[in-house]
mmCIF file of C-alpha atoms in Angstrom:
data_model
loop_
_atom_site.group_PDB
_atom_site.id
_atom_site.type_symbol
_atom_site.label_atom_id
_atom_site.label_comp_id
_atom_site.label_asym_id
_atom_site.label_seq_id
_atom_site.Cartn_x
_atom_site.Cartn_y
_atom_site.Cartn_z
ATOM 1 C CA MET Z 1 -79.668 21.631 -32.089
ATOM 2 C CA TRP Z 2 -78.631 20.420 -28.663
ATOM 3 C CA PRO Z 3 -79.809 17.418 -26.597
ATOM 4 C CA PHE Z 4 -82.230 19.169 -24.253
ATOM 5 C CA LYS Z 5 -84.213 16.943 -21.922
ATOM 6 C CA GLY Z 6 -87.130 17.972 -19.787
ATOM 7 C CA LYS Z 7 -88.338 20.992 -21.703
ATOM 8 C CA GLY Z 8 -91.958 19.959 -21.302
ATOM 9 C CA LYS Z 9 -94.790 21.846 -19.671
ATOM 10 C CA GLU Z 10 -94.588 23.033 -16.091
ATOM 11 C CA GLY Z 11 -96.707 20.106 -14.993
ATOM 12 C CA GLU Z 12 -93.996 17.735 -16.223
ATOM 13 C CA LEU Z 13 -91.298 19.162 -13.973
ATOM 14 C CA GLY Z 14 -92.068 16.892 -11.028
ATOM 15 C CA GLU Z 15 -90.223 13.944 -12.544
ATOM 16 C CA LEU Z 16 -87.283 16.164 -13.413
ATOM 17 C CA ALA Z 17 -87.078 17.453 -9.856
ATOM 18 C CA GLY Z 18 -86.172 13.965 -8.715
ATOM 19 C CA SER Z 19 -83.310 13.840 -11.213
ATOM 20 C CA CYS Z 20 -82.017 17.237 -10.163
ATOM 21 C CA SER Z 21 -82.036 16.400 -6.485
ATOM 22 C CA SER Z 22 -79.911 13.281 -6.876
ATOM 23 C CA ASP Z 23 -76.279 13.107 -5.756
ATOM 24 C CA LYS Z 24 -75.267 12.785 -9.370
ATOM 25 C CA ALA Z 25 -76.910 16.021 -10.469
ATOM 26 C CA ALA Z 26 -75.811 17.885 -7.334
ATOM 27 C CA GLY Z 27 -72.189 17.367 -8.279
ATOM 28 C CA LYS Z 28 -71.344 15.101 -5.327
ATOM 29 C CA GLU Z 29 -68.914 12.211 -5.537
ATOM 30 C CA ALA Z 30 -70.655 9.354 -7.276
ATOM 31 C CA ALA Z 31 -69.821 6.415 -9.475
ATOM 32 C CA PHE Z 32 -71.604 6.819 -12.792
ATOM 33 C CA ASP Z 33 -72.816 3.587 -14.305
ATOM 34 C CA THR Z 34 -73.934 5.519 -17.366
ATOM 35 C CA ASP Z 35 -73.299 8.986 -18.680
ATOM 36 C CA PRO Z 36 -75.446 11.574 -16.879
ATOM 37 C CA ASP Z 37 -78.015 13.636 -18.746
ATOM 38 C CA PRO Z 38 -75.991 16.563 -20.110
ATOM 39 C CA VAL Z 39 -78.898 19.071 -19.970
ATOM 40 C CA LEU Z 40 -81.938 19.092 -17.702
ATOM 41 C CA LEU Z 41 -84.639 21.640 -16.932
ATOM 42 C CA CYS Z 42 -85.917 21.417 -13.375
ATOM 43 C CA PRO Z 43 -87.086 23.488 -10.397
ATOM 44 C CA GLY Z 44 -84.419 25.536 -8.649
ATOM 45 C CA PRO Z 45 -84.411 27.684 -5.507
ATOM 46 C CA ASN Z 46 -87.831 29.005 -4.530
ATOM 47 C CA GLY Z 47 -89.375 27.189 -7.492
ATOM 48 C CA LEU Z 48 -87.466 29.199 -10.116
ATOM 49 C CA GLN Z 49 -86.746 27.101 -13.190
ATOM 50 C CA LYS Z 50 -83.113 26.234 -13.774
ATOM 51 C CA VAL Z 51 -81.045 24.463 -16.387
ATOM 52 C CA LEU Z 52 -78.639 21.865 -15.026
ATOM 53 C CA LEU Z 53 -75.563 20.976 -17.084
ATOM 54 C CA THR Z 54 -73.609 17.836 -16.132
ATOM 55 C CA ASN Z 55 -70.546 16.264 -17.744
ATOM 56 C CA ALA Z 56 -69.217 12.726 -17.575
ATOM 57 C CA LYS Z 57 -66.888 13.589 -14.669
ATOM 58 C CA GLY Z 58 -69.795 14.760 -12.516
ATOM 59 C CA CYS Z 59 -69.054 18.480 -12.791
ATOM 60 C CA THR Z 60 -72.182 20.641 -12.897
ATOM 61 C CA VAL Z 61 -73.352 24.131 -13.800
ATOM 62 C CA GLU Z 62 -76.743 25.563 -12.805
ATOM 63 C CA ILE Z 63 -78.362 28.457 -14.701
ATOM 64 C CA LEU Z 64 -81.612 30.123 -13.691
ATOM 65 C CA LEU Z 65 -83.993 31.238 -16.412
ATOM 66 C CA TYR Z 66 -84.664 34.197 -14.131
ATOM 67 C CA GLY Z 67 -81.916 36.631 -15.018
ATOM 68 C CA GLY Z 68 -80.097 34.068 -17.171
ATOM 69 C CA GLN Z 69 -77.911 33.829 -14.088
ATOM 70 C CA ILE Z 70 -75.370 31.097 -13.430
ATOM 71 C CA ILE Z 71 -75.752 30.252 -9.741
ATOM 72 C CA SER Z 72 -73.404 27.274 -9.385
ATOM 73 C CA TRP Z 73 -70.283 25.772 -10.984
ATOM 74 C CA LYS Z 74 -69.163 22.630 -9.175
ATOM 75 C CA ASP Z 75 -66.191 20.364 -9.739
ATOM 76 C CA GLU Z 76 -66.346 16.571 -9.721
ATOM 77 C CA TYR Z 77 -66.049 16.553 -5.917
ATOM 78 C CA GLY Z 78 -69.066 18.782 -5.418
ATOM 79 C CA GLU Z 79 -67.125 21.897 -4.416
ATOM 80 C CA ASP Z 80 -68.588 25.093 -5.824
ATOM 81 C CA CYS Z 81 -66.183 27.484 -7.533
ATOM 82 C CA LEU Z 82 -68.767 30.268 -7.323
ATOM 83 C CA PHE Z 83 -69.846 32.155 -4.229
ATOM 84 C CA MET Z 84 -73.539 32.391 -3.393
ATOM 85 C CA SER Z 85 -74.575 34.261 -0.276
ATOM 86 C CA LYS Z 86 -76.542 32.240 2.260
ATOM 87 C CA LYS Z 87 -78.779 35.287 2.549
ATOM 88 C CA ALA Z 88 -79.376 35.589 -1.200
ATOM 89 C CA SER Z 89 -82.988 36.252 -2.177
ATOM 90 C CA PHE Z 90 -84.524 34.111 -4.907
ATOM 91 C CA THR Z 91 -87.721 36.146 -4.999
ATOM 92 C CA PRO Z 92 -88.246 38.154 -8.210
ATOM 93 C CA PRO Z 93 -87.833 40.989 -9.000
ATOM 94 C CA LYS Z 94 -84.935 41.123 -6.533
ATOM 95 C CA ALA Z 95 -81.387 40.564 -7.768
ATOM 96 C CA ILE Z 96 -79.593 37.403 -6.615
ATOM 97 C CA ARG Z 97 -76.401 37.938 -4.626
ATOM 98 C CA GLY Z 98 -73.747 35.624 -6.031
ATOM 99 C CA GLY Z 99 -73.022 33.411 -9.005
ATOM 100 C CA ILE Z 100 -72.652 35.293 -12.314
ATOM 101 C CA PRO Z 101 -75.324 37.978 -12.800
ATOM 102 C CA ILE Z 102 -75.581 39.688 -16.198
ATOM 103 C CA CYS Z 103 -75.493 43.488 -16.422
ATOM 104 C CA PHE Z 104 -77.250 44.789 -19.549
ATOM 105 C CA PRO Z 105 -77.805 47.313 -21.090
ATOM 106 C CA GLN Z 106 -75.988 49.223 -18.369
ATOM 107 C CA PHE Z 107 -73.244 48.423 -15.926
ATOM 108 C CA GLY Z 108 -73.432 50.032 -12.493
ATOM 109 C CA THR Z 109 -74.390 53.690 -12.602
ATOM 110 C CA TYR Z 110 -72.658 54.363 -15.923
ATOM 111 C CA GLY Z 111 -75.839 55.735 -17.499
ATOM 112 C CA HIS Z 112 -79.380 56.855 -16.716
ATOM 113 C CA LEU Z 113 -80.976 53.413 -16.245
ATOM 114 C CA GLU Z 114 -81.316 51.425 -13.036
ATOM 115 C CA THR Z 115 -78.054 50.198 -11.536
ATOM 116 C CA ASN Z 116 -76.666 47.251 -13.549
ATOM 117 C CA GLY Z 117 -79.567 47.300 -16.005
ATOM 118 C CA PHE Z 118 -82.674 45.143 -16.228
ATOM 119 C CA ALA Z 119 -81.514 41.845 -17.805
ATOM 120 C CA LYS Z 120 -80.907 40.175 -14.438
ATOM 121 C CA HIS Z 121 -84.491 40.918 -13.366
ATOM 122 C CA MET Z 122 -86.113 39.327 -16.434
ATOM 123 C CA THR Z 123 -87.010 35.755 -17.340
ATOM 124 C CA TRP Z 124 -85.093 34.296 -20.276
ATOM 125 C CA THR Z 125 -86.168 31.524 -22.645
ATOM 126 C CA ILE Z 126 -84.316 28.501 -23.951
ATOM 127 C CA GLU Z 127 -83.388 28.692 -27.627
ATOM 128 C CA GLU Z 128 -83.006 25.318 -29.298
ATOM 129 C CA ASP Z 129 -81.750 26.508 -32.671
ATOM 130 C CA PRO Z 130 -80.005 29.895 -32.302
ATOM 131 C CA PRO Z 131 -78.326 31.755 -35.160
ATOM 132 C CA LYS Z 132 -74.733 30.750 -35.780
ATOM 133 C CA ILE Z 133 -72.015 32.338 -33.679
ATOM 134 C CA LEU Z 134 -68.790 33.728 -35.149
ATOM 135 C CA GLN Z 135 -66.674 31.049 -36.831
ATOM 136 C CA LYS Z 136 -63.971 31.348 -34.174
ATOM 137 C CA TYR Z 137 -66.524 30.026 -31.652
ATOM 138 C CA PRO Z 138 -67.611 26.701 -33.194
ATOM 139 C CA THR Z 139 -70.350 24.463 -31.827
ATOM 140 C CA PRO Z 140 -69.067 22.825 -28.614
ATOM 141 C CA LYS Z 141 -67.840 19.241 -28.753
ATOM 142 C CA THR Z 142 -69.534 18.600 -25.422
ATOM 143 C CA LYS Z 143 -73.281 18.055 -25.158
ATOM 144 C CA SER Z 144 -73.390 19.959 -21.852
ATOM 145 C CA PHE Z 145 -74.369 23.405 -23.080
ATOM 146 C CA VAL Z 146 -77.440 25.590 -23.368
ATOM 147 C CA ASP Z 147 -78.499 28.668 -25.341
ATOM 148 C CA LEU Z 148 -80.669 31.322 -23.691
ATOM 149 C CA LEU Z 149 -82.487 34.270 -25.261
ATOM 150 C CA LEU Z 150 -83.793 37.554 -23.870
ATOM 151 C CA LEU Z 151 -86.008 39.961 -25.846
ATOM 152 C CA PRO Z 152 -87.369 43.439 -25.080
ATOM 153 C CA SER Z 153 -90.655 43.895 -23.252
ATOM 154 C CA GLN Z 154 -93.115 46.765 -22.984
ATOM 155 C CA ASN Z 155 -91.477 47.746 -19.709
ATOM 156 C CA THR Z 156 -87.964 47.805 -21.171
ATOM 157 C CA ASN Z 157 -89.122 49.701 -24.258
ATOM 158 C CA ARG Z 158 -90.284 52.553 -22.053
ATOM 159 C CA ILE Z 159 -86.820 53.110 -20.578
ATOM 160 C CA TYR Z 160 -84.592 51.683 -23.336
ATOM 161 C CA PRO Z 161 -86.438 52.216 -26.651
ATOM 162 C CA TYR Z 162 -84.511 49.845 -28.865
ATOM 163 C CA THR Z 163 -85.240 46.492 -30.493
ATOM 164 C CA TRP Z 164 -82.529 43.973 -29.615
ATOM 165 C CA GLU Z 165 -81.736 40.324 -28.980
ATOM 166 C CA LEU Z 166 -79.502 39.236 -26.094
ATOM 167 C CA ARG Z 167 -78.225 35.673 -26.275
ATOM 168 C CA LEU Z 168 -76.167 33.651 -23.858
ATOM 169 C CA ARG Z 169 -74.449 30.330 -24.501
ATOM 170 C CA VAL Z 170 -73.223 28.518 -21.377
ATOM 171 C CA ILE Z 171 -70.856 25.588 -21.911
ATOM 172 C CA LEU Z 172 -69.622 23.054 -19.356
ATOM 173 C CA GLY Z 173 -66.492 21.529 -20.874
ATOM 174 C CA GLN Z 174 -65.497 17.887 -20.715
ATOM 175 C CA ASN Z 175 -62.754 18.823 -18.249
ATOM 176 C CA GLY Z 176 -65.076 20.930 -16.090
ATOM 177 C CA ASN Z 177 -64.158 24.354 -17.479
ATOM 178 C CA LEU Z 178 -66.921 26.938 -17.879
ATOM 179 C CA THR Z 179 -67.396 29.101 -20.978
ATOM 180 C CA VAL Z 180 -69.907 31.936 -21.335
ATOM 181 C CA ILE Z 181 -70.598 33.549 -24.726
ATOM 182 C CA PRO Z 182 -72.922 36.588 -24.667
ATOM 183 C CA ARG Z 183 -74.234 38.177 -27.875
ATOM 184 C CA VAL Z 184 -76.192 41.372 -28.513
ATOM 185 C CA ARG Z 185 -77.793 42.145 -31.881
ATOM 186 C CA ASN Z 186 -79.367 45.445 -32.896
ATOM 187 C CA MET Z 187 -82.733 44.576 -34.483
ATOM 188 C CA ASN Z 188 -83.923 48.166 -35.049
ATOM 189 C CA LEU Z 189 -85.491 48.529 -38.487
ATOM 190 C CA GLU Z 190 -85.656 52.326 -38.413
ATOM 191 C CA LYS Z 191 -81.876 52.643 -38.846
ATOM 192 C CA ARG Z 192 -81.250 53.559 -35.224
ATOM 193 C CA ASP Z 193 -77.909 52.819 -33.602
ATOM 194 C CA MET Z 194 -78.024 51.380 -30.081
ATOM 195 C CA MET Z 195 -75.474 51.776 -27.300
ATOM 196 C CA PHE Z 196 -74.923 49.706 -24.192
ATOM 197 C CA THR Z 197 -72.470 48.681 -21.501
ATOM 198 C CA PHE Z 198 -72.193 45.129 -20.223
ATOM 199 C CA ALA Z 199 -70.670 42.946 -17.496
ATOM 200 C CA LEU Z 200 -70.553 39.375 -16.233
ATOM 201 C CA GLN Z 201 -70.296 39.663 -12.444
ATOM 202 C CA ALA Z 202 -68.426 36.483 -11.495
ATOM 203 C CA HIS Z 203 -68.419 35.906 -7.710
ATOM 204 C CA PHE Z 204 -65.590 33.475 -6.932
ATOM 205 C CA ASN Z 205 -65.517 31.236 -3.896
ATOM 206 C CA VAL Z 206 -62.180 31.754 -2.085
ATOM 207 C CA SER Z 207 -60.769 30.464 1.193
ATOM 208 C CA ASP Z 208 -59.918 33.917 2.601
ATOM 209 C CA VAL Z 209 -59.841 37.019 0.430
ATOM 210 C CA GLY Z 210 -57.054 38.396 2.617
ATOM 211 C CA GLU Z 211 -54.819 35.508 1.531
ATOM 212 C CA VAL Z 212 -55.667 35.743 -2.177
ATOM 213 C CA ARG Z 213 -53.390 37.262 -4.812
ATOM 214 C CA LEU Z 214 -54.592 38.509 -8.187
ATOM 215 C CA GLU Z 215 -52.321 38.788 -11.213
ATOM 216 C CA GLY Z 216 -52.964 40.498 -14.532
ATOM 217 C CA LEU Z 217 -54.129 43.977 -13.536
ATOM 218 C CA GLU Z 218 -50.759 45.426 -12.540
ATOM 219 C CA ALA Z 219 -50.005 48.860 -14.044
ATOM 220 C CA MET Z 220 -53.600 49.176 -15.259
ATOM 221 C CA ASP Z 221 -55.560 52.426 -15.052
ATOM 222 C CA TYR Z 222 -58.798 52.252 -13.086
ATOM 223 C CA TYR Z 223 -61.760 54.246 -11.814
ATOM 224 C CA ASP Z 224 -62.087 54.077 -8.042
ATOM 225 C CA HIS Z 225 -65.804 53.835 -7.284
ATOM 226 C CA LEU Z 226 -65.055 54.507 -3.602
ATOM 227 C CA ASN Z 227 -63.373 57.817 -4.418
ATOM 228 C CA ASN Z 228 -65.853 59.600 -6.714
ATOM 229 C CA ASN Z 229 -64.656 57.541 -9.715
ATOM 230 C CA ALA Z 230 -61.224 59.152 -9.519
ATOM 231 C CA ARG Z 231 -58.845 57.773 -12.144
ATOM 232 C CA ALA Z 232 -55.567 56.254 -10.953
ATOM 233 C CA THR Z 233 -52.986 53.615 -11.883
ATOM 234 C CA GLU Z 234 -52.405 50.306 -10.103
ATOM 235 C CA TYR Z 235 -48.877 49.680 -8.861
ATOM 236 C CA GLY Z 236 -47.166 46.582 -7.469
ATOM 237 C CA ASP Z 237 -46.373 43.080 -8.650
ATOM 238 C CA ALA Z 238 -49.816 41.680 -7.811
ATOM 239 C CA LEU Z 239 -53.018 42.753 -6.120
ATOM 240 C CA ILE Z 240 -53.772 41.765 -2.530
ATOM 241 C CA PHE Z 241 -56.887 42.606 -0.537
ATOM 242 C CA GLU Z 242 -56.876 44.238 2.885
ATOM 243 C CA LYS Z 243 -59.952 46.478 2.714
ATOM 244 C CA GLU Z 244 -63.052 47.262 0.687
ATOM 245 C CA VAL Z 245 -62.425 47.423 -3.046
ATOM 246 C CA ASP Z 246 -64.615 48.631 -5.911
ATOM 247 C CA LYS Z 247 -62.521 49.498 -8.956
ATOM 248 C CA ALA Z 248 -63.155 49.453 -12.707
ATOM 249 C CA TYR Z 249 -59.908 48.621 -14.529
ATOM 250 C CA LEU Z 250 -59.659 49.859 -18.103
ATOM 251 C CA GLU Z 251 -58.327 48.189 -21.265
ATOM 252 C CA THR Z 252 -57.198 45.138 -19.333
ATOM 253 C CA PRO Z 253 -55.371 42.029 -20.596
ATOM 254 C CA GLY Z 254 -57.294 39.026 -21.841
ATOM 255 C CA LYS Z 255 -55.974 36.769 -19.079
ATOM 256 C CA ILE Z 256 -56.345 37.253 -15.303
ATOM 257 C CA ALA Z 257 -55.519 34.847 -12.456
ATOM 258 C CA ILE Z 258 -56.885 34.618 -8.920
ATOM 259 C CA ILE Z 259 -54.403 32.645 -6.808
ATOM 260 C CA ASP Z 260 -55.874 31.040 -3.683
ATOM 261 C CA HIS Z 261 -53.019 29.709 -1.562
ATOM 262 C CA ALA Z 262 -55.133 28.017 1.115
ATOM 263 C CA LYS Z 263 -57.240 26.067 -1.392
ATOM 264 C CA ARG Z 264 -54.124 25.430 -3.488
ATOM 265 C CA ARG Z 265 -55.908 26.371 -6.671
ATOM 266 C CA THR Z 266 -55.924 29.198 -9.195
ATOM 267 C CA TYR Z 267 -58.865 30.544 -11.136
ATOM 268 C CA VAL Z 268 -57.778 31.653 -14.603
ATOM 269 C CA VAL Z 269 -60.140 33.913 -16.536
ATOM 270 C CA PHE Z 270 -59.726 34.375 -20.299
ATOM 271 C CA LYS Z 271 -61.871 37.079 -21.859
ATOM 272 C CA GLU Z 272 -62.535 38.431 -25.352
ATOM 273 C CA GLY Z 273 -64.662 41.382 -26.406
ATOM 274 C CA LEU Z 274 -64.865 42.666 -22.815
ATOM 275 C CA PRO Z 275 -61.940 45.067 -22.464
ATOM 276 C CA ASP Z 276 -62.558 46.295 -18.919
ATOM 277 C CA CYS Z 277 -62.666 44.474 -15.593
ATOM 278 C CA VAL Z 278 -64.216 45.345 -12.228
ATOM 279 C CA LEU Z 279 -63.082 44.101 -8.818
ATOM 280 C CA TRP Z 280 -65.453 44.219 -5.843
ATOM 281 C CA ASN Z 281 -65.464 43.133 -2.232
ATOM 282 C CA PRO Z 282 -67.522 45.023 0.380
ATOM 283 C CA TRP Z 283 -65.311 44.086 3.380
ATOM 284 C CA ASP Z 284 -66.752 44.066 6.876
ATOM 285 C CA LYS Z 285 -68.473 47.448 7.297
ATOM 286 C CA GLN Z 286 -70.260 47.468 3.951
ATOM 287 C CA ALA Z 287 -71.148 43.775 4.233
ATOM 288 C CA LYS Z 288 -73.179 44.539 7.351
ATOM 289 C CA LYS Z 289 -75.184 47.111 5.374
ATOM 290 C CA LEU Z 290 -76.209 44.654 2.662
ATOM 291 C CA PRO Z 291 -79.449 42.804 3.560
ATOM 292 C CA ASP Z 292 -78.674 39.881 1.244
ATOM 293 C CA PHE Z 293 -75.036 39.404 2.292
ATOM 294 C CA GLY Z 294 -73.753 37.757 5.489
ATOM 295 C CA ASP Z 295 -71.694 39.902 7.859
ATOM 296 C CA LYS Z 296 -68.623 37.683 7.489
ATOM 297 C CA GLU Z 297 -69.176 36.306 4.000
ATOM 298 C CA PHE Z 298 -66.879 38.921 2.482
ATOM 299 C CA ARG Z 299 -63.988 36.703 3.591
ATOM 300 C CA ASN Z 300 -64.964 33.957 1.166
ATOM 301 C CA MET Z 301 -65.795 36.014 -1.936
ATOM 302 C CA LEU Z 302 -64.004 37.966 -4.634
ATOM 303 C CA CYS Z 303 -66.065 39.410 -7.483
ATOM 304 C CA LEU Z 304 -64.230 39.792 -10.808
ATOM 305 C CA GLN Z 305 -66.324 41.226 -13.620
ATOM 306 C CA PRO Z 306 -65.266 41.186 -17.296
ATOM 307 C CA ALA Z 307 -67.016 44.228 -18.710
ATOM 308 C CA ILE Z 308 -67.564 46.958 -21.287
ATOM 309 C CA ILE Z 309 -67.569 50.199 -19.310
ATOM 310 C CA GLU Z 310 -65.361 53.080 -20.383
ATOM 311 C CA ARG Z 311 -66.416 53.078 -24.037
ATOM 312 C CA PRO Z 312 -70.065 52.035 -24.469
ATOM 313 C CA LEU Z 313 -70.490 49.796 -27.481
ATOM 314 C CA LYS Z 314 -72.443 51.171 -30.442
ATOM 315 C CA LEU Z 315 -74.192 48.775 -32.827
ATOM 316 C CA LYS Z 316 -75.689 49.761 -36.147
ATOM 317 C CA PRO Z 317 -78.926 48.048 -37.246
ATOM 318 C CA GLY Z 318 -78.217 44.401 -37.995
ATOM 319 C CA GLN Z 319 -74.839 44.374 -36.258
ATOM 320 C CA GLU Z 320 -74.055 41.879 -33.529
ATOM 321 C CA TRP Z 321 -71.482 41.992 -30.743
ATOM 322 C CA THR Z 322 -70.033 38.762 -29.401
ATOM 323 C CA GLY Z 323 -68.026 38.346 -26.209
ATOM 324 C CA ARG Z 324 -66.479 35.300 -24.604
ATOM 325 C CA VAL Z 325 -65.281 34.464 -21.086
ATOM 326 C CA HIS Z 326 -63.579 31.154 -20.337
ATOM 327 C CA PHE Z 327 -63.181 30.139 -16.683
ATOM 328 C CA THR Z 328 -60.674 27.446 -15.691
ATOM 329 C CA VAL Z 329 -59.320 26.080 -12.418
ATOM 330 C CA VAL Z 330 -55.691 25.031 -11.943
ATOM 331 C CA ASN Z 331 -55.183 22.756 -8.936
ATOM 332 C CA SER Z 332 -52.174 24.601 -7.588
ATOM 333 C CA SER Z 333 -51.553 27.687 -5.466
ATOM 334 C CA TYR Z 334 -48.839 28.784 -7.877
ATOM 335 C CA PHE Z 335 -49.619 30.112 -11.334
ATOM 336 C CA SER Z 336 -46.677 30.152 -13.716
ATOM 337 C CA GLY Z 337 -48.414 30.872 -17.014
ATOM 338 C CA PRO Z 338 -47.654 34.146 -18.801
ATOM 339 C CA LEU Z 339 -50.188 36.859 -18.024
ATOM 340 C CA GLN Z 340 -49.972 38.740 -21.291
ATOM 341 C CA PRO Z 341 -49.367 42.454 -20.748
ATOM 342 C CA THR Z 342 -50.842 43.260 -24.132
ATOM 343 C CA ARG Z 343 -54.054 45.195 -24.554
ATOM 344 C CA PRO Z 344 -57.223 43.239 -25.282
ATOM 345 C CA SER Z 345 -58.522 42.694 -28.769
ATOM 346 C CA LYS Z 346 -61.330 44.907 -30.024
ATOM 347 C CA PRO Z 347 -64.913 43.744 -29.425
ATOM 348 C CA SER Z 348 -66.108 41.317 -32.083
ATOM 349 C CA ILE Z 349 -68.874 42.932 -34.158
ATOM 350 C CA ASP Z 350 -70.528 41.004 -36.950
ATOM 351 C CA SER Z 351 -72.698 42.742 -39.479
#
């Protein structure tokens, strides 16, 4: 059970809106006389309900119930680590450009369903007492976390005829780090296996993508989505960005770093149960073709997506897959930690 405040009826959200619009909840610099509410439910963009997580330092995370999508991750100074397009649409059933959308049960066009699946177009619910997660992921010490649940609908059953439960735990750590734990359980009673692909599309806010360096994907094989999914191998000491990129890297390490020299900070992404990783930036020509993306916004965005792509995951009835992605920020333009060249661990499946 977690300390959720403001989960009343829709008519009770007016009072919560005042809390969410304060400097404290917005992640701006403020002196806290008391600890902020760790979890609040309140109106978000265009009236969509959101969950606001706040820690004692004033860091915040915002998650929409629509799509279960994280749309903001701010540090104690109010600077957002995630990119959100100024032209993003918050009108369902449209997808929202930025933050961390969830791709389920299909990533991209790797299957017969709609691109990136249907989970990001559906409304999730808050789960106050979810089933226990794997022992290696204990209950957070912080109170700033929330559990979300998505279940099948009549519409999804027509195109994906399986019974499943998709859960998402979002944790804002005491030091401002962000952890996301997705889980998928096969609930089919007729002994039917289910298969799916998955991705967390993290859009990072960077100073200038042309000045960013990425470490951890050197010597990795990838599918080039801009070249008919041709398979190739990445060469070089680190990745730099000078043109449009859309690549799915395969069997990648569990630790990847995005080094932003101008902002003098490094995003470090730790992932488990998500062996692949996609990089995307539309660059100038493609950006102008996207209605929900500013012409020049490509300069301030790099999308890194921990994923399951090459080998779709198969779950037997009653089995559950658990993944984990831990996002941290190091306040330095130089990253000296070892980026393990080892292959990732196998997806965690609990029966």
